[in-house]
Amino acid sequence: IDWKVFGRSDKLFTKMYEHQSDLRVNLLVDASASMAYHGVTALQQIMPSRRSKSASSVPIEYDYACSLAGAIAFLLIKQHDRVSFTFAREGLKNFMRANNSMQHLSEILTLMESTRPHGTGNLPDAIRELVGKVGRRDLLIVFSDLLDDRNEIMKALSMCLHRGGEVILF
C-alpha cells in the first residue's frame, strides 16, 4: 500500500515494483586447435571415397561455439545487460570489456569472424586471468571442448564460484 497516496486521497493504492538487476556476463570461447575439428558426416562414414562437401565448408566446433556465444550476446544486449568477450588461446586473448551497445556486439562478431582456432587453449589459465579482471558476482559462460586438464579447469572455475559468481559450460 502506498501510504503517502492514501494520506492525501483516502484511497488505497498498491505499489508494484519490478526488480531490475544489472547482469554482467563474460563469454569465453576456446580458440585452441582442438576446436577446429570438423567431425565426420554420415556420408563420409558410408562412402569415404565420395564426399559431397569440401572439408572447409563443414562447420567446425569453433563455429558452433561462436554462433551460440553471438546469439547469447545478442539476447543479453537486447535486454540491456552488459557482455564481455574473450578467447582462450595460450591464456586469455583479445579481452573486450563489458558493454551493452549494439556497436559492442558488432565488434564481438567481427572479432569472432577474424579469429581462427590454432595453438593451445590453456583454458585454466584463461579462466583464472578472466576471473581476476571481472566483477565478483558476474556470470561466466565458457564455450569449449574441455580438452585441457579437467582438474585444473574445475579448480579455475571454483575460483569464480568462490567469489560469488556463476558458471555455465557449453
PDB file of C-alpha atoms in Angstrom:
ATOM      1  CA  ILE A   1       0.000   0.000   0.000  1.00  0.00           C
ATOM      2  CA  ASP A   2       1.267   3.459  -0.908  1.00  0.00           C
ATOM      3  CA  TRP A   3       0.670   5.260   2.382  1.00  0.00           C
ATOM      4  CA  LYS A   4       1.525   8.709   1.007  1.00  0.00           C
ATOM      5  CA  VAL A   5      -1.209   8.495  -1.644  1.00  0.00           C
ATOM      6  CA  PHE A   6      -3.639   7.102   0.959  1.00  0.00           C
ATOM      7  CA  GLY A   7      -2.883  10.032   3.277  1.00  0.00           C
ATOM      8  CA  ARG A   8      -3.633  12.573   0.529  1.00  0.00           C
ATOM      9  CA  SER A   9      -6.650  10.953  -1.092  1.00  0.00           C
ATOM     10  CA  ASP A  10      -8.143   8.400   1.333  1.00  0.00           C
ATOM     11  CA  LYS A  11      -7.919   5.804  -1.468  1.00  0.00           C
ATOM     12  CA  LEU A  12      -5.894   2.614  -1.249  1.00  0.00           C
ATOM     13  CA  PHE A  13      -3.216   2.205  -3.916  1.00  0.00           C
ATOM     14  CA  THR A  14      -0.683  -0.588  -4.133  1.00  0.00           C
ATOM     15  CA  LYS A  15       2.846  -0.116  -5.339  1.00  0.00           C
ATOM     16  CA  MET A  16       4.160  -2.612  -7.824  1.00  0.00           C
ATOM     17  CA  TYR A  17       7.897  -2.985  -8.226  1.00  0.00           C
ATOM     18  CA  GLU A  18       9.755  -4.715 -10.971  1.00  0.00           C
ATOM     19  CA  HIS A  19      13.167  -5.736  -9.774  1.00  0.00           C
ATOM     20  CA  GLN A  20      15.873  -4.910 -12.275  1.00  0.00           C
ATOM     21  CA  SER A  21      19.377  -6.171 -11.868  1.00  0.00           C
ATOM     22  CA  ASP A  22      22.449  -5.179 -13.790  1.00  0.00           C
ATOM     23  CA  LEU A  23      23.709  -8.522 -15.049  1.00  0.00           C
ATOM     24  CA  ARG A  24      27.238  -8.750 -16.410  1.00  0.00           C
ATOM     25  CA  VAL A  25      28.015 -11.811 -18.480  1.00  0.00           C
ATOM     26  CA  ASN A  26      31.513 -12.841 -19.517  1.00  0.00           C
ATOM     27  CA  LEU A  27      31.709 -15.022 -22.637  1.00  0.00           C
ATOM     28  CA  LEU A  28      34.860 -17.141 -23.010  1.00  0.00           C
ATOM     29  CA  VAL A  29      35.327 -19.085 -26.267  1.00  0.00           C
ATOM     30  CA  ASP A  30      38.055 -21.707 -26.587  1.00  0.00           C
ATOM     31  CA  ALA A  31      40.088 -20.882 -29.713  1.00  0.00           C
ATOM     32  CA  SER A  32      42.590 -23.735 -29.457  1.00  0.00           C
ATOM     33  CA  ALA A  33      43.460 -26.040 -32.353  1.00  0.00           C
ATOM     34  CA  SER A  34      41.176 -28.768 -30.978  1.00  0.00           C
ATOM     35  CA  MET A  35      38.180 -26.521 -31.708  1.00  0.00           C
ATOM     36  CA  ALA A  36      38.989 -26.825 -35.438  1.00  0.00           C
ATOM     37  CA  TYR A  37      37.543 -30.356 -35.515  1.00  0.00           C
ATOM     38  CA  HIS A  38      35.214 -30.828 -38.498  1.00  0.00           C
ATOM     39  CA  GLY A  39      33.507 -34.033 -37.447  1.00  0.00           C
ATOM     40  CA  VAL A  40      32.552 -36.925 -39.655  1.00  0.00           C
ATOM     41  CA  THR A  41      29.381 -36.744 -41.699  1.00  0.00           C
ATOM     42  CA  ALA A  42      27.218 -39.814 -42.263  1.00  0.00           C
ATOM     43  CA  LEU A  43      28.045 -39.819 -45.994  1.00  0.00           C
ATOM     44  CA  GLN A  44      31.774 -39.851 -45.283  1.00  0.00           C
ATOM     45  CA  GLN A  45      31.304 -42.836 -42.959  1.00  0.00           C
ATOM     46  CA  ILE A  46      29.323 -44.837 -45.544  1.00  0.00           C
ATOM     47  CA  MET A  47      31.240 -43.890 -48.696  1.00  0.00           C
ATOM     48  CA  PRO A  48      34.658 -42.440 -47.822  1.00  0.00           C
ATOM     49  CA  SER A  49      35.677 -42.117 -51.485  1.00  0.00           C
ATOM     50  CA  ARG A  50      32.768 -39.775 -52.380  1.00  0.00           C
ATOM     51  CA  ARG A  51      32.422 -36.521 -50.472  1.00  0.00           C
ATOM     52  CA  SER A  52      29.557 -34.154 -51.069  1.00  0.00           C
ATOM     53  CA  LYS A  53      31.132 -31.245 -49.209  1.00  0.00           C
ATOM     54  CA  SER A  54      34.653 -29.996 -49.023  1.00  0.00           C
ATOM     55  CA  ALA A  55      36.269 -30.066 -45.564  1.00  0.00           C
ATOM     56  CA  SER A  56      36.345 -26.266 -45.467  1.00  0.00           C
ATOM     57  CA  SER A  57      32.563 -25.937 -45.908  1.00  0.00           C
ATOM     58  CA  VAL A  58      31.757 -28.193 -42.936  1.00  0.00           C
ATOM     59  CA  PRO A  59      31.300 -26.115 -39.759  1.00  0.00           C
ATOM     60  CA  ILE A  60      33.880 -26.705 -37.066  1.00  0.00           C
ATOM     61  CA  GLU A  61      33.382 -26.762 -33.280  1.00  0.00           C
ATOM     62  CA  TYR A  62      34.665 -23.194 -33.090  1.00  0.00           C
ATOM     63  CA  ASP A  63      31.940 -22.015 -35.498  1.00  0.00           C
ATOM     64  CA  TYR A  64      29.234 -23.606 -33.368  1.00  0.00           C
ATOM     65  CA  ALA A  65      30.699 -22.075 -30.190  1.00  0.00           C
ATOM     66  CA  CYS A  66      30.849 -18.609 -31.783  1.00  0.00           C
ATOM     67  CA  SER A  67      27.296 -18.914 -33.132  1.00  0.00           C
ATOM     68  CA  LEU A  68      25.992 -19.798 -29.699  1.00  0.00           C
ATOM     69  CA  ALA A  69      28.067 -17.092 -27.976  1.00  0.00           C
ATOM     70  CA  GLY A  70      26.911 -14.490 -30.525  1.00  0.00           C
ATOM     71  CA  ALA A  71      23.253 -15.441 -30.047  1.00  0.00           C
ATOM     72  CA  ILE A  72      23.560 -15.224 -26.263  1.00  0.00           C
ATOM     73  CA  ALA A  73      25.351 -11.871 -26.534  1.00  0.00           C
ATOM     74  CA  PHE A  74      22.582 -10.537 -28.781  1.00  0.00           C
ATOM     75  CA  LEU A  75      19.848 -11.610 -26.356  1.00  0.00           C
ATOM     76  CA  LEU A  76      21.680 -10.142 -23.371  1.00  0.00           C
ATOM     77  CA  ILE A  77      22.336  -6.815 -25.077  1.00  0.00           C
ATOM     78  CA  LYS A  78      18.688  -6.619 -26.193  1.00  0.00           C
ATOM     79  CA  GLN A  79      17.643  -6.809 -22.527  1.00  0.00           C
ATOM     80  CA  HIS A  80      20.241  -4.148 -21.637  1.00  0.00           C
ATOM     81  CA  ASP A  81      22.685  -6.444 -19.822  1.00  0.00           C
ATOM     82  CA  ARG A  82      26.418  -5.968 -20.235  1.00  0.00           C
ATOM     83  CA  VAL A  83      28.532  -8.544 -22.070  1.00  0.00           C
ATOM     84  CA  SER A  84      32.290  -9.016 -22.176  1.00  0.00           C
ATOM     85  CA  PHE A  85      34.016 -11.342 -24.631  1.00  0.00           C
ATOM     86  CA  THR A  86      37.369 -13.075 -24.850  1.00  0.00           C
ATOM     87  CA  PHE A  87      39.187 -16.078 -26.295  1.00  0.00           C
ATOM     88  CA  ALA A  88      41.145 -18.808 -24.546  1.00  0.00           C
ATOM     89  CA  ARG A  89      44.276 -19.339 -26.587  1.00  0.00           C
ATOM     90  CA  GLU A  90      47.573 -19.782 -24.764  1.00  0.00           C
ATOM     91  CA  GLY A  91      45.878 -17.938 -21.918  1.00  0.00           C
ATOM     92  CA  LEU A  92      43.497 -15.028 -22.294  1.00  0.00           C
ATOM     93  CA  LYS A  93      43.437 -13.226 -25.684  1.00  0.00           C
ATOM     94  CA  ASN A  94      41.512 -10.247 -27.075  1.00  0.00           C
ATOM     95  CA  PHE A  95      39.627  -9.336 -23.893  1.00  0.00           C
ATOM     96  CA  MET A  96      36.740  -6.926 -24.601  1.00  0.00           C
ATOM     97  CA  ARG A  97      35.317  -5.158 -21.543  1.00  0.00           C
ATOM     98  CA  ALA A  98      31.620  -5.465 -20.718  1.00  0.00           C
ATOM     99  CA  ASN A  99      29.273  -3.174 -22.613  1.00  0.00           C
ATOM    100  CA  ASN A 100      25.629  -3.261 -23.696  1.00  0.00           C
ATOM    101  CA  SER A 101      25.572  -1.448 -27.039  1.00  0.00           C
ATOM    102  CA  MET A 102      24.840  -2.904 -30.463  1.00  0.00           C
ATOM    103  CA  GLN A 103      28.152  -1.476 -31.659  1.00  0.00           C
ATOM    104  CA  HIS A 104      29.861  -3.608 -28.996  1.00  0.00           C
ATOM    105  CA  LEU A 105      28.003  -6.666 -30.319  1.00  0.00           C
ATOM    106  CA  SER A 106      29.170  -5.834 -33.836  1.00  0.00           C
ATOM    107  CA  GLU A 107      32.777  -5.635 -32.601  1.00  0.00           C
ATOM    108  CA  ILE A 108      32.406  -9.010 -30.876  1.00  0.00           C
ATOM    109  CA  LEU A 109      31.046 -10.628 -34.033  1.00  0.00           C
ATOM    110  CA  THR A 110      33.800  -9.096 -36.169  1.00  0.00           C
ATOM    111  CA  LEU A 111      36.424 -10.436 -33.765  1.00  0.00           C
ATOM    112  CA  MET A 112      34.832 -13.897 -33.900  1.00  0.00           C
ATOM    113  CA  GLU A 113      34.918 -13.901 -37.705  1.00  0.00           C
ATOM    114  CA  SER A 114      38.509 -12.737 -37.933  1.00  0.00           C
ATOM    115  CA  THR A 115      39.853 -15.297 -35.449  1.00  0.00           C
ATOM    116  CA  ARG A 116      40.607 -18.890 -36.409  1.00  0.00           C
ATOM    117  CA  PRO A 117      41.409 -21.608 -33.866  1.00  0.00           C
ATOM    118  CA  HIS A 118      45.028 -22.704 -33.537  1.00  0.00           C
ATOM    119  CA  GLY A 119      47.659 -23.369 -30.887  1.00  0.00           C
ATOM    120  CA  THR A 120      46.935 -24.453 -27.338  1.00  0.00           C
ATOM    121  CA  GLY A 121      43.986 -23.170 -25.348  1.00  0.00           C
ATOM    122  CA  ASN A 122      45.355 -23.268 -21.802  1.00  0.00           C
ATOM    123  CA  LEU A 123      41.789 -22.869 -20.590  1.00  0.00           C
ATOM    124  CA  PRO A 124      42.528 -22.979 -16.820  1.00  0.00           C
ATOM    125  CA  ASP A 125      44.933 -20.026 -17.046  1.00  0.00           C
ATOM    126  CA  ALA A 126      42.482 -18.106 -19.237  1.00  0.00           C
ATOM    127  CA  ILE A 127      39.692 -18.633 -16.698  1.00  0.00           C
ATOM    128  CA  ARG A 128      41.912 -17.559 -13.787  1.00  0.00           C
ATOM    129  CA  GLU A 129      43.022 -14.431 -15.622  1.00  0.00           C
ATOM    130  CA  LEU A 130      39.446 -13.569 -16.621  1.00  0.00           C
ATOM    131  CA  VAL A 131      38.151 -14.044 -13.064  1.00  0.00           C
ATOM    132  CA  GLY A 132      40.831 -11.596 -11.901  1.00  0.00           C
ATOM    133  CA  LYS A 133      39.684  -8.958 -14.432  1.00  0.00           C
ATOM    134  CA  VAL A 134      35.909  -9.084 -13.890  1.00  0.00           C
ATOM    135  CA  GLY A 135      33.497  -8.386 -11.050  1.00  0.00           C
ATOM    136  CA  ARG A 136      32.737 -10.704  -8.181  1.00  0.00           C
ATOM    137  CA  ARG A 137      29.149 -11.636  -8.962  1.00  0.00           C
ATOM    138  CA  ASP A 138      29.377 -11.939 -12.720  1.00  0.00           C
ATOM    139  CA  LEU A 139      28.127 -14.823 -14.833  1.00  0.00           C
ATOM    140  CA  LEU A 140      30.844 -16.707 -16.730  1.00  0.00           C
ATOM    141  CA  ILE A 141      29.814 -18.707 -19.805  1.00  0.00           C
ATOM    142  CA  VAL A 142      32.530 -20.961 -21.236  1.00  0.00           C
ATOM    143  CA  PHE A 143      32.327 -22.499 -24.733  1.00  0.00           C
ATOM    144  CA  SER A 144      34.898 -25.270 -25.063  1.00  0.00           C
ATOM    145  CA  ASP A 145      35.514 -28.925 -25.871  1.00  0.00           C
ATOM    146  CA  LEU A 146      37.287 -29.098 -22.455  1.00  0.00           C
ATOM    147  CA  LEU A 147      40.292 -30.982 -23.826  1.00  0.00           C
ATOM    148  CA  ASP A 148      42.637 -29.411 -21.261  1.00  0.00           C
ATOM    149  CA  ASP A 149      43.367 -30.865 -17.809  1.00  0.00           C
ATOM    150  CA  ARG A 150      39.867 -31.228 -16.310  1.00  0.00           C
ATOM    151  CA  ASN A 151      41.057 -30.974 -12.699  1.00  0.00           C
ATOM    152  CA  GLU A 152      42.755 -27.653 -13.411  1.00  0.00           C
ATOM    153  CA  ILE A 153      39.683 -26.396 -15.268  1.00  0.00           C
ATOM    154  CA  MET A 154      37.462 -27.267 -12.297  1.00  0.00           C
ATOM    155  CA  LYS A 155      39.859 -25.544  -9.876  1.00  0.00           C
ATOM    156  CA  ALA A 156      39.818 -22.404 -12.026  1.00  0.00           C
ATOM    157  CA  LEU A 157      36.013 -22.459 -12.262  1.00  0.00           C
ATOM    158  CA  SER A 158      35.742 -22.927  -8.499  1.00  0.00           C
ATOM    159  CA  MET A 159      37.580 -19.590  -8.101  1.00  0.00           C
ATOM    160  CA  CYS A 160      34.690 -17.900  -9.892  1.00  0.00           C
ATOM    161  CA  LEU A 161      32.123 -19.717  -7.764  1.00  0.00           C
ATOM    162  CA  HIS A 162      34.018 -18.897  -4.573  1.00  0.00           C
ATOM    163  CA  ARG A 163      33.847 -15.173  -5.417  1.00  0.00           C
ATOM    164  CA  GLY A 164      30.042 -15.374  -5.700  1.00  0.00           C
ATOM    165  CA  GLY A 165      29.785 -15.719  -9.467  1.00  0.00           C
ATOM    166  CA  GLU A 166      28.010 -18.315 -11.543  1.00  0.00           C
ATOM    167  CA  VAL A 167      29.359 -20.560 -14.292  1.00  0.00           C
ATOM    168  CA  ILE A 168      27.722 -22.153 -17.336  1.00  0.00           C
ATOM    169  CA  LEU A 169      29.669 -24.590 -19.540  1.00  0.00           C
ATOM    170  CA  PHE A 170      28.848 -25.338 -23.183  1.00  0.00           C
TER     171      PHE A 170
END
